[in-house]
Coordinates of C-alpha atoms in Angstrom, one line a residue:
X1 CA 19.0 11.5 5.7
X2 CA 22.0 9.4 4.9
X3 CA 22.0 9.9 1.2
X4 CA 20.8 12.4 -1.3
X5 CA 17.6 10.4 -2.2
X6 CA 16.4 9.9 1.3
X7 CA 13.3 11.6 2.6
X8 CA 12.8 12.1 6.3
X9 CA 10.2 11.5 9.1
X10 CA 7.2 13.7 9.6
X11 CA 5.3 13.5 13.0
X12 CA 2.4 15.2 14.6
X13 CA 1.9 15.2 18.4
X14 CA -2.0 15.2 18.2
X15 CA -2.0 11.8 16.5
X16 CA 0.8 9.3 16.2
X17 CA 1.9 9.6 12.6
X18 CA 5.2 8.6 11.1
X19 CA 6.1 8.7 7.4
X20 CA 9.3 7.8 5.6
X21 CA 10.0 8.4 1.9
X22 CA 13.0 7.5 -0.3
X23 CA 13.4 9.1 -3.7
X24 CA 13.8 6.9 -6.7
X25 CA 17.5 7.3 -7.7
X26 CA 16.9 6.6 -11.4
X27 CA 15.8 10.3 -11.6
X28 CA 19.4 11.3 -10.8
X29 CA 20.5 9.9 -14.2
X30 CA 18.2 12.5 -15.9
X31 CA 19.6 15.4 -13.9
X32 CA 16.7 15.5 -11.4
X33 CA 17.4 15.5 -7.7
X34 CA 15.6 12.4 -6.5
X35 CA 15.7 13.5 -2.9
X36 CA 13.9 16.7 -3.6
X37 CA 10.7 14.9 -4.5
X38 CA 10.7 12.7 -1.4
X39 CA 11.5 15.7 0.9
X40 CA 8.7 17.7 -0.7
X41 CA 6.3 14.8 -0.2
X42 CA 7.2 14.6 3.5
X43 CA 6.8 18.3 3.8
X44 CA 3.4 18.1 2.3
X45 CA 2.5 15.3 4.8
X46 CA 3.3 17.7 7.6
X47 CA 1.2 20.4 5.9
X48 CA -1.8 18.1 5.5
X49 CA -1.6 17.0 9.1
X50 CA -1.2 20.6 10.4
X51 CA -4.1 21.8 8.2
X52 CA -6.5 19.0 9.3
X53 CA -6.0 18.9 13.1
X54 CA -9.7 18.4 13.7
X55 CA -10.2 15.8 11.0
X56 CA -10.7 12.4 12.6
X57 CA -10.3 9.6 12.0
X58 CA -6.9 10.0 10.5
X59 CA -6.4 7.5 7.7
X60 CA -2.9 7.0 6.4
X61 CA -4.1 6.6 2.8
X62 CA -5.9 9.9 2.8
X63 CA -3.0 11.7 4.3
X64 CA -0.5 10.3 1.7
X65 CA -2.9 10.9 -1.2
X66 CA -3.5 14.5 -0.2
X67 CA 0.2 15.1 0.2
X68 CA 1.0 13.5 -3.1
X69 CA -1.6 15.7 -4.9
X70 CA 0.2 18.9 -3.7
X71 CA 3.8 17.9 -4.9
X72 CA 5.3 20.0 -7.6
X73 CA 8.8 18.6 -8.1
X74 CA 9.6 16.1 -10.8
X75 CA 10.4 12.6 -9.5
X76 CA 8.9 9.7 -7.6
X77 CA 9.5 8.0 -4.3
X78 CA 8.7 5.0 -2.3
X79 CA 6.8 5.9 0.9
X80 CA 5.3 4.4 4.0
X81 CA 3.0 6.3 6.3
X82 CA 1.5 4.9 9.5
X83 CA -1.2 6.6 11.6
X84 CA -2.1 5.3 15.0
X85 CA -5.3 6.7 16.6
X86 CA -6.4 5.1 19.8
X87 CA -6.0 1.4 19.1
X88 CA -6.4 1.7 15.3
X89 CA -3.4 1.5 13.0
X90 CA -3.8 2.5 9.4
X91 CA -1.0 2.2 6.8
X92 CA -0.3 3.5 3.3
X93 CA 2.5 2.0 1.3
X94 CA 3.7 3.1 -2.1
X95 CA 6.4 1.1 -3.9
X96 CA 8.6 -1.5 -2.2
X97 CA 8.5 0.1 1.3
X98 CA 7.4 -2.0 4.2
X99 CA 6.8 -2.0 7.9
X100 CA 6.6 -4.6 10.6
X101 CA 4.2 -4.3 13.6
X102 CA 5.6 -6.1 16.7
X103 CA 3.6 -6.3 19.8
X104 CA 2.9 -8.7 22.7
X105 CA 5.9 -10.9 21.9
X106 CA 4.2 -11.9 18.6

């Protein structure tokens, strides 16, 4: 992470999953560490993935929703989670996060 509010990437080898979260810095003005929420969210993503190794198909929305429901810290975050299983890519986006899929020179 390059600044206090950044989250970090969570990956699982069994399925190609990548998630990035960035804490909303407005919480800092209220004395709440904005980065703590995004980091907890990404830790919960990892926990969800490790706890559901046999659950297929893996859907990005379900992973992020489940992780969000387990967070305890005050705060909020933007987040993007991508899950690639075989040839199917699912995405979950919260806030103003985005991703670009580039393939076959298109």
